[in-house]
Coordinates of C-alpha atoms and ligand atoms in Angstrom, one line a residue:
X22 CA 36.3 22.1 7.0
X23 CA 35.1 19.4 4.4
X24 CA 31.3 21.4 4.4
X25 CA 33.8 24.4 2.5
X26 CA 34.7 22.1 -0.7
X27 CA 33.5 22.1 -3.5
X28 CA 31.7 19.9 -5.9
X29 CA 34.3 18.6 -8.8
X30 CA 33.3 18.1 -12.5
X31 CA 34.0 14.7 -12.9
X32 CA 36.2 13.9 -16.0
X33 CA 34.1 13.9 -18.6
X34 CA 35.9 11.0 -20.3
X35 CA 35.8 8.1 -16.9
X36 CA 32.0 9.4 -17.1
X37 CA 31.7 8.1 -20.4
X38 CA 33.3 4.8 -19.9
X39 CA 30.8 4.6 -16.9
X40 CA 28.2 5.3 -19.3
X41 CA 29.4 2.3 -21.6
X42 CA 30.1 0.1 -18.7
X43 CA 26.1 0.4 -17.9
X44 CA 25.0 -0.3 -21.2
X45 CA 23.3 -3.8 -21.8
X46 CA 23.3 -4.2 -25.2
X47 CA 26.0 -6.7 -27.1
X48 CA 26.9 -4.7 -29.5
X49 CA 28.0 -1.3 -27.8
X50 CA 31.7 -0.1 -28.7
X51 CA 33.9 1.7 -26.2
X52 CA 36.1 4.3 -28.7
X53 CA 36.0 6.9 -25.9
X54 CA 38.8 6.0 -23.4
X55 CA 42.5 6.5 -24.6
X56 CA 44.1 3.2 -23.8
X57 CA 45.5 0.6 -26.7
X58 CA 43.2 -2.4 -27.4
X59 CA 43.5 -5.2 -29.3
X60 CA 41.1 -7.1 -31.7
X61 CA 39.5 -8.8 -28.9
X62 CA 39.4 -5.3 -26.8
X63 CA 41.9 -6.7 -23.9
X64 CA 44.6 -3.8 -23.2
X65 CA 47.7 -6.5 -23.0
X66 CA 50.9 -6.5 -21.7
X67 CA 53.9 -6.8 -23.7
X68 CA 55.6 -10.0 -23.9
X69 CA 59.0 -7.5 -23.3
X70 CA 56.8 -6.2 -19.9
X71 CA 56.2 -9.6 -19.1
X72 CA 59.8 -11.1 -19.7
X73 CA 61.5 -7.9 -17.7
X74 CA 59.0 -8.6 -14.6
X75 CA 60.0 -12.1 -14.4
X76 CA 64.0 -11.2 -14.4
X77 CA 63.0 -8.8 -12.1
X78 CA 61.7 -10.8 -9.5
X79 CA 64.5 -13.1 -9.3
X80 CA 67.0 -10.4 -9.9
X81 CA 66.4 -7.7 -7.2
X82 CA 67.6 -7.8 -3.8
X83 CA 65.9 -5.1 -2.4
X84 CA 63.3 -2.5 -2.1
X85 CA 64.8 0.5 -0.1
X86 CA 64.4 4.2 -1.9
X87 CA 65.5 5.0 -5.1
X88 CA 67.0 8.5 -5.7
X89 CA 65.1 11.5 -5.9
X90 CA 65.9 11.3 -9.2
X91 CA 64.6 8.0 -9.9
X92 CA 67.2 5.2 -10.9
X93 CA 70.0 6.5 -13.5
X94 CA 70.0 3.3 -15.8
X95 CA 66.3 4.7 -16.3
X96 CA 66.3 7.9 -17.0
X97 CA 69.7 7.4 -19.3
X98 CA 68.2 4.7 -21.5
X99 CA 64.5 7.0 -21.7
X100 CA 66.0 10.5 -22.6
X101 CA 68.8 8.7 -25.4
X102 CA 65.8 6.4 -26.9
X103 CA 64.0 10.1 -26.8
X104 CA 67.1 12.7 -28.0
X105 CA 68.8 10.2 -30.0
X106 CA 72.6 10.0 -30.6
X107 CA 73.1 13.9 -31.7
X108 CA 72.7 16.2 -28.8
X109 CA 75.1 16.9 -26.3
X110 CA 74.8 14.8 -23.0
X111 CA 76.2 18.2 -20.9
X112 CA 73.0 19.7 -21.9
X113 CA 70.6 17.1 -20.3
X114 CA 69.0 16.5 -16.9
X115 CA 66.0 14.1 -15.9
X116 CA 64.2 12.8 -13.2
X117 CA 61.9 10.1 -13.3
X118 CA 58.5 11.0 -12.7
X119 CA 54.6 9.6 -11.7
X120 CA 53.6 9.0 -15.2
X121 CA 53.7 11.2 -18.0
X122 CA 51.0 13.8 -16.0
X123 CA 53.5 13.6 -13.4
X124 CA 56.1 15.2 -15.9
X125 CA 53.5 18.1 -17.3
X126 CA 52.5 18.6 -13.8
X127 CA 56.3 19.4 -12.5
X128 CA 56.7 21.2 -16.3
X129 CA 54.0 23.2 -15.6
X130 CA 55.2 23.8 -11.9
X131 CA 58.5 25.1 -12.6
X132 CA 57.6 27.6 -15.5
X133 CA 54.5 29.2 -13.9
X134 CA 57.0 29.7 -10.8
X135 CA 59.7 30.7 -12.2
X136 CA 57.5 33.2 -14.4
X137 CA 55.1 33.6 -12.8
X138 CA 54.2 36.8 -15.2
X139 CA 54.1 34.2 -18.4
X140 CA 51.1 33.1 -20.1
X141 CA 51.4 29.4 -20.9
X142 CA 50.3 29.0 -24.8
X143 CA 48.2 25.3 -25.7
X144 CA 46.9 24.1 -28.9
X145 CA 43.0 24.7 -29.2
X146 CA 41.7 22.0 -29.1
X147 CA 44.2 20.1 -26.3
X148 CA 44.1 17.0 -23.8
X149 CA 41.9 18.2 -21.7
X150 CA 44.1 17.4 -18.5
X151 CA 46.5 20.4 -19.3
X152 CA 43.8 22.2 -19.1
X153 CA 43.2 21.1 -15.4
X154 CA 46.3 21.0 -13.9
X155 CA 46.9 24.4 -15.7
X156 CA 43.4 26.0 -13.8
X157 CA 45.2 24.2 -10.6
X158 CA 48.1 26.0 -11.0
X159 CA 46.7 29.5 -11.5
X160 CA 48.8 29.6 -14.8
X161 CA 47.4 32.4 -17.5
X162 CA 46.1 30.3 -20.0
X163 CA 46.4 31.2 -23.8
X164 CA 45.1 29.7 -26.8
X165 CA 46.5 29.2 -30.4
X166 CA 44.4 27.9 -33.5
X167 CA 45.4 24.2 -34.5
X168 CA 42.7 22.8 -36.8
X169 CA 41.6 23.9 -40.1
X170 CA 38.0 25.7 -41.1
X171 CA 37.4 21.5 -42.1
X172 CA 38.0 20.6 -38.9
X173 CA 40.1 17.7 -40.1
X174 CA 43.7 19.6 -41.1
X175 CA 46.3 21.5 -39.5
X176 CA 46.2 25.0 -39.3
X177 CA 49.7 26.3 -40.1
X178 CA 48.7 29.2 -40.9
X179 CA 47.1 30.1 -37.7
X180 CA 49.3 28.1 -35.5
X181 CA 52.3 30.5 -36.5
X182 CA 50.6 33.6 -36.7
X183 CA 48.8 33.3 -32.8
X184 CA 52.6 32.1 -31.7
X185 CA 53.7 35.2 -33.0
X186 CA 52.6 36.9 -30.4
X187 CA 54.4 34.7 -27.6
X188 CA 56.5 36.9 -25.3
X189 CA 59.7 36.3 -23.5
X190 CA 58.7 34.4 -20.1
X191 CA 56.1 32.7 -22.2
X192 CA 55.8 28.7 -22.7
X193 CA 54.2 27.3 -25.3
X194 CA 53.4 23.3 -25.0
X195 CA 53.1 21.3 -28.0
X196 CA 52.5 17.6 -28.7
X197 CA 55.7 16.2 -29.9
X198 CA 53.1 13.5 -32.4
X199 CA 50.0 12.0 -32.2
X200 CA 48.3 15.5 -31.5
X201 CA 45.4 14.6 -28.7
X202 CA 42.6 14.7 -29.4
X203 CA 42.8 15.5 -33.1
X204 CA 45.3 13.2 -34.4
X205 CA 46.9 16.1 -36.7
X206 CA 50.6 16.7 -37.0
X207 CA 52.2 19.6 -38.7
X208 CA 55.0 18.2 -40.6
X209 CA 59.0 18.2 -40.5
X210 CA 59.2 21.3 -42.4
X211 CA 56.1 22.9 -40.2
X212 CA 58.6 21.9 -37.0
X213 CA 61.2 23.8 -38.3
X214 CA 59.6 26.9 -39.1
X215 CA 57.3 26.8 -35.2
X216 CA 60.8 26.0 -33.7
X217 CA 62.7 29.2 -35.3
X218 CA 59.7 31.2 -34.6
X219 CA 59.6 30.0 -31.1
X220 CA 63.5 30.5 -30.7
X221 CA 63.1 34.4 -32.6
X222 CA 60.2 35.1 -29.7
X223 CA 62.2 34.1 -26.7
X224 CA 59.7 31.4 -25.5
X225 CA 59.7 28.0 -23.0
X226 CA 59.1 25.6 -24.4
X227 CA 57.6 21.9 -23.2
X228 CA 57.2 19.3 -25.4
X229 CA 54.2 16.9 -24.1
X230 CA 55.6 12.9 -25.8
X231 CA 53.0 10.7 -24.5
X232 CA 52.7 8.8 -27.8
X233 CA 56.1 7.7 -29.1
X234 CA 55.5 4.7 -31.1
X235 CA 52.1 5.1 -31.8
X236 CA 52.4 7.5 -35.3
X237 CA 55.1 6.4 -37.8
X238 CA 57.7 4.8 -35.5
X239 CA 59.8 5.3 -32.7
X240 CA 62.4 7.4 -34.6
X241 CA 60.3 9.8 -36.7
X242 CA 58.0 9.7 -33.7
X243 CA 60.7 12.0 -31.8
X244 CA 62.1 13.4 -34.8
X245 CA 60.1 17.0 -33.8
X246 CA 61.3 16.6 -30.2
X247 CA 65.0 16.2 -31.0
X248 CA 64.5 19.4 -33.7
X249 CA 63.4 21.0 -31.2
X250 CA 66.1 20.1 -29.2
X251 CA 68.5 21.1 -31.7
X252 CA 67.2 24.7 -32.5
X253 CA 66.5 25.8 -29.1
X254 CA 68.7 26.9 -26.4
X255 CA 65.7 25.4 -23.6
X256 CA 63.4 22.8 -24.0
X257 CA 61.2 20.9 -21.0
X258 CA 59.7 17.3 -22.3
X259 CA 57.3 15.7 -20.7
X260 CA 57.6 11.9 -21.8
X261 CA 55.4 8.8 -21.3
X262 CA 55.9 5.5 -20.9
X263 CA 52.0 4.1 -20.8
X264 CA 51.1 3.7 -24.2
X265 CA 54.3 2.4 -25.6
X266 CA 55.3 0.5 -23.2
X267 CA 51.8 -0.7 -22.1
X268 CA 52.4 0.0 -18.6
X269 CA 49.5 2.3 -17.6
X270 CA 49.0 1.8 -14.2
X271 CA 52.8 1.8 -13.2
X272 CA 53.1 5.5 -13.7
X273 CA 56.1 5.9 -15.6
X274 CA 57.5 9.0 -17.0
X275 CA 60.0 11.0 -17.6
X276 CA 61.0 14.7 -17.2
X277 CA 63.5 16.1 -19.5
X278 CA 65.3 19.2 -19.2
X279 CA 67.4 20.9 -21.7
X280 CA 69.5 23.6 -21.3
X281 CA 73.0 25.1 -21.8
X282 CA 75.8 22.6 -20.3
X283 CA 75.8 25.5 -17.4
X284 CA 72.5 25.6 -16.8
X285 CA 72.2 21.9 -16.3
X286 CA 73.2 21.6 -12.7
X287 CA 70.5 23.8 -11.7
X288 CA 68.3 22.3 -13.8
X289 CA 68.9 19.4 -12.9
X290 CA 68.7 20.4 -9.1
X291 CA 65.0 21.6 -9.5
X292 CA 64.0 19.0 -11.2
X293 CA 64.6 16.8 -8.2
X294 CA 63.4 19.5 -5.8
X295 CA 60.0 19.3 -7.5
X296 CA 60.0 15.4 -7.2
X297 CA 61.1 15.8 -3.2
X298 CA 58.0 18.9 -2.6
X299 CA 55.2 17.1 -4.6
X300 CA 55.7 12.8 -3.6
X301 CA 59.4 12.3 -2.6
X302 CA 60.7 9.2 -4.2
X303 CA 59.3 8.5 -8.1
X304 CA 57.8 5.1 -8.7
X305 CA 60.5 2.5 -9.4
X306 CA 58.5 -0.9 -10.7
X307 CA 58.0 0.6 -14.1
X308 CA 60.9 2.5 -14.8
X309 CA 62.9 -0.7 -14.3
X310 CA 60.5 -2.2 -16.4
X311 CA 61.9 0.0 -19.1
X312 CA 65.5 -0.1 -18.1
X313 CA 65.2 -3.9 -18.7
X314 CA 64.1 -3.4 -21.6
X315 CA 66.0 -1.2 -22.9
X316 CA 69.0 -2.3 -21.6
X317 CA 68.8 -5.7 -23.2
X318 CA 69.1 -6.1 -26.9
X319 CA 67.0 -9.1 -27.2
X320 CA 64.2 -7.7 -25.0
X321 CA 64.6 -4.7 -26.7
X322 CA 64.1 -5.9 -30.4
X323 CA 61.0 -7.8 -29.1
X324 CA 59.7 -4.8 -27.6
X325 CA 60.2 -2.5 -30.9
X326 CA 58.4 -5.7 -32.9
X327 CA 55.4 -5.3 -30.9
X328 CA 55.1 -1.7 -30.8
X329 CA 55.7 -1.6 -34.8
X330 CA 52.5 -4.1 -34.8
X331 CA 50.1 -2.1 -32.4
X332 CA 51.4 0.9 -34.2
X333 CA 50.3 -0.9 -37.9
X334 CA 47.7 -2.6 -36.5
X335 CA 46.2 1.1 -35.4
X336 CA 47.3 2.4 -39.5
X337 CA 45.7 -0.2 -40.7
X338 CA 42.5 0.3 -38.9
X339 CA 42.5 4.2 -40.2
X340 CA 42.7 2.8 -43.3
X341 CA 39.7 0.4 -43.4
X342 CA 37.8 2.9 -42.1
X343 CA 38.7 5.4 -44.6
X344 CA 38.1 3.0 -47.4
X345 CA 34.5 2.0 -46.1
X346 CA 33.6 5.8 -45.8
X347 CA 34.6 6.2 -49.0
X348 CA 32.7 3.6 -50.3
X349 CA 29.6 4.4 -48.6
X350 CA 29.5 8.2 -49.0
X351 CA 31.1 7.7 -52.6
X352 CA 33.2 10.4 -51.4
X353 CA 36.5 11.0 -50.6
X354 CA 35.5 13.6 -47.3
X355 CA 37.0 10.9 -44.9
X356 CA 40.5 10.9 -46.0
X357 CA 41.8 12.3 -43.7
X358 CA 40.9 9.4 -41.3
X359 CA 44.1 7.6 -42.8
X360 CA 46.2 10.8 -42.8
X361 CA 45.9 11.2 -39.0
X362 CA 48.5 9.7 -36.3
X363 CA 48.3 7.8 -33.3
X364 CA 45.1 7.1 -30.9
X365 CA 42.9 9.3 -32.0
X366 CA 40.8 11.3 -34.8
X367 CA 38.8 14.1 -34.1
X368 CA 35.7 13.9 -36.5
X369 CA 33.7 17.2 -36.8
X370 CA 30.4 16.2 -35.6
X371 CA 27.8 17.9 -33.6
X372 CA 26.7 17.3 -30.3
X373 CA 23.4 15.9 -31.2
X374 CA 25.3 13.4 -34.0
X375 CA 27.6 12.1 -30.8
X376 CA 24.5 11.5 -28.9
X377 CA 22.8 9.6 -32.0
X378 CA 25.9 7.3 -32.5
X379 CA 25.5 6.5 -28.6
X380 CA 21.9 6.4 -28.5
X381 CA 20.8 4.8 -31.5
X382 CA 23.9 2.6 -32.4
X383 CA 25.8 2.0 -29.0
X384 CA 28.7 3.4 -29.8
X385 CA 30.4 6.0 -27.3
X386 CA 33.1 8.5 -28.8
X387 CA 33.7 11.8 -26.4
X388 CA 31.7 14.7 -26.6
X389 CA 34.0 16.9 -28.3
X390 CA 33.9 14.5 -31.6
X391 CA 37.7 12.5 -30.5
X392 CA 37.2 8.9 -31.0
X393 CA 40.1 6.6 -29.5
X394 CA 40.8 4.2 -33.5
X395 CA 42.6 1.2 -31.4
X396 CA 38.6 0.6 -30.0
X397 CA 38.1 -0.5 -33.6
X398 CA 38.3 -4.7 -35.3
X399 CA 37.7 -5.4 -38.9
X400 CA 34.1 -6.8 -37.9
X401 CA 33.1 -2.7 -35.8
X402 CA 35.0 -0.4 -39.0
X403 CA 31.5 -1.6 -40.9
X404 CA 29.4 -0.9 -38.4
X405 CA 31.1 2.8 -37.4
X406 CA 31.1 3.6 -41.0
X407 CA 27.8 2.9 -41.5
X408 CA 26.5 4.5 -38.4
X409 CA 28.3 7.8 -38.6
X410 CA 27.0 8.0 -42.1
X411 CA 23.2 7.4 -40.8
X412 CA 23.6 10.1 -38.2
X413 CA 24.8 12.8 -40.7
X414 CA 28.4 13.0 -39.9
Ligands
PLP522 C1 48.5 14.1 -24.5 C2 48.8 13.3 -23.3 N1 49.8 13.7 -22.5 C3 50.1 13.0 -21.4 C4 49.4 11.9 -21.0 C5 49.7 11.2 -19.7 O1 50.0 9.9 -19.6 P1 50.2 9.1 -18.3 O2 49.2 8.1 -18.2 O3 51.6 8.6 -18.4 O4 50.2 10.1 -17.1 C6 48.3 11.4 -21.8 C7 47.5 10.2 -21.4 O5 46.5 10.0 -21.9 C8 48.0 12.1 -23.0 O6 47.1 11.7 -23.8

């Protein structure tokens, strides 16, 4: 049987840090693969991580199954630090899940089965992944426009009129912040007009909230997700806990359904169907990672201190950046640099300039332009800026 498979593309973005990996010289900069880093490049774990897994180890007695659901002090703690105080518990059911793609993958699952008919709507550009497990699925994959003629802006224009054409049994998945790859977010007042237009044309929707945290805070961070929440009468979210919580490699996430207090039984029944036909139990160590964490007040505020720092840290890069471009181009055509959120920016570059910055100044950004900010330390900003303004960007 195995002479009938086929070749895979390999990701495109693991290839590139293989690419950087094999590079000899000392000064080569890795702002291709989407993980935080601090100044010294070291992806570290939180001292809240850190302090949970030590109570953790004396504290647990056991390591038979969880539920299907995943453990309730988890997925309680994750969907209120997500939906906030306002909405109405009746409405809400969750199951842990393997990571954040574990979420989109049962998201995706349960709309393209249950309508099967339905096109599923992504931003162009999007993280290419959706695009994958998408394919996987067979789902009918639709477009809408996202970034401006510049490249650098949102496109509200174009976002709402291609959504206008959403049909009932349609799902449209938007990034709740940090749009990846581009690091462009439509405002509060954008939210509220792409949620009543979603609501007028009937449509899913999942919310993809892989970078809570990471943009302006943990509140205004989820402040489009609970909108969301609040306008429409269903809602899928497909949450993360690797970035914020540092804890890539556990594979923490969380599945999120909202509906009508009626409808939440069933929901909440085929969300753990989908957990028991994929993998059976969800991972546990992380999840109670996060339970301790934010079931404790102390751990808690140490937690939210050293998020707000990563997250400022990450601003203050954009900013330095910015403010070298400027200098250097004597123009102010990089602004937007500090206007984006989160991981990443997007710059509008050509193939050949990406291939320039690798080639000729060691410095790896993915081939589509989206370059990962936390890669950067005061001593690199220079040395970017510099180089992106030799290769013509
Ligand atoms: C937009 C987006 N969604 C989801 C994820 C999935 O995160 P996880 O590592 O938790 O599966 C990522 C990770 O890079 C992401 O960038």
């Amino acid at each position: 049987m195995f002479q009938d498979l086929k070749p895979q593309a390999p990701d495109t973005i693991l290839s590139l840090l293989a690419q950087y990996r094999a590079d000899e010289r000392p000064g080569k900069i890795d702002l291709g693969v989407g993980v935080y880093k601090d100044a010294s490049g070291q992806t570290p774990i939180l001292r809240a991580v850190r302090a949970a897994e030590a109570r953790m180890l004396g504290a647990e007695v056991t390591k038979t199954y969880t539920s299907l659901a995943g453990e309730p002090a988890f997925t309680k703690a994750l969907s209120a630090m997500i939906l906030g105080p306002d909405i109405d518990p009746a409405r809400l059911s969750a199951v842990a899940t393997t990571g954040g793609t574990g979420a989109l993958r049962q998201a995706f699952e349960l709309v393209t089965r249950t309508s099967p008919e339905g096109a599923v709507w992504v931003s162009n550009p999007t993280w290419p992944n959706h695009l994958t497990i998408l394919a996987h699925l067979g789902a009918q994959v639709r477009p809408y426009r996202y970034v401006d003629a510049d490249g650098t802006g949102f496109d509200r224009a174009g976002m709402l009129a291609d959504l206008g054409a959403v049909r009932p049994g349609d799902t449209v998945l938007l990034h709740g912040c940090c749009h990846n790859p581009t690091g462009i977010n439509p405002t509060l007042a954008d939210w509220a007009d792409i949620a009543a237009l979603l609501r007028e044309r009937g449509a899913m929707v999942i919310v993809d909230l892989a970078y809570q945290g990471f943009g302006d805070g943990l509140e205004d961070d989820a402040a489009a997700t609970r909108l969301l929440a609040a306008a429409l009468p269903e809602l899928l979210i497909a949450a993360s806990c690797s970035k914020n919580f540092g804890i890539y490699r556990e594979r923490t996430g969380l599945l999120i359904g909202v509906s009508a207090p009626a409808l939440a039984a069933v929901t909440q029944a085929n969300l753990v169907y989908l957990n028991r036909s994929s993998h059976s139990f969800p991972p546990d160590h992380g999840a109670r990672i996060v339970s301790t964490i934010l079931g404790d007040a102390d751990l808690a505020a140490d937690w939210r201190a050293e998020l707000d720092q990563i997250r400022t840290t990450m601003l203050s890069l954009r900013e330095a950046l910015a403010a070298e471009l400027r200098q250097i181009a004597g123009s102010d055509r990089f602004a937007y640099l500090a206007q984006h959120r989160g991981m990443f920016s997007r710059l509008p570059a050509t193939p050949g300039q990406i291939e320039a910055l690798r080639r000729d100044h060691g410095i790896y950004i993915v081939s589509d332009g989206r370059m990962n900010v936390a890669g950067l330390n005061a001593a690199t900003v220079p040395i970017l800026a510099r180089a992106m303004i030799a290769v013509g960007i």
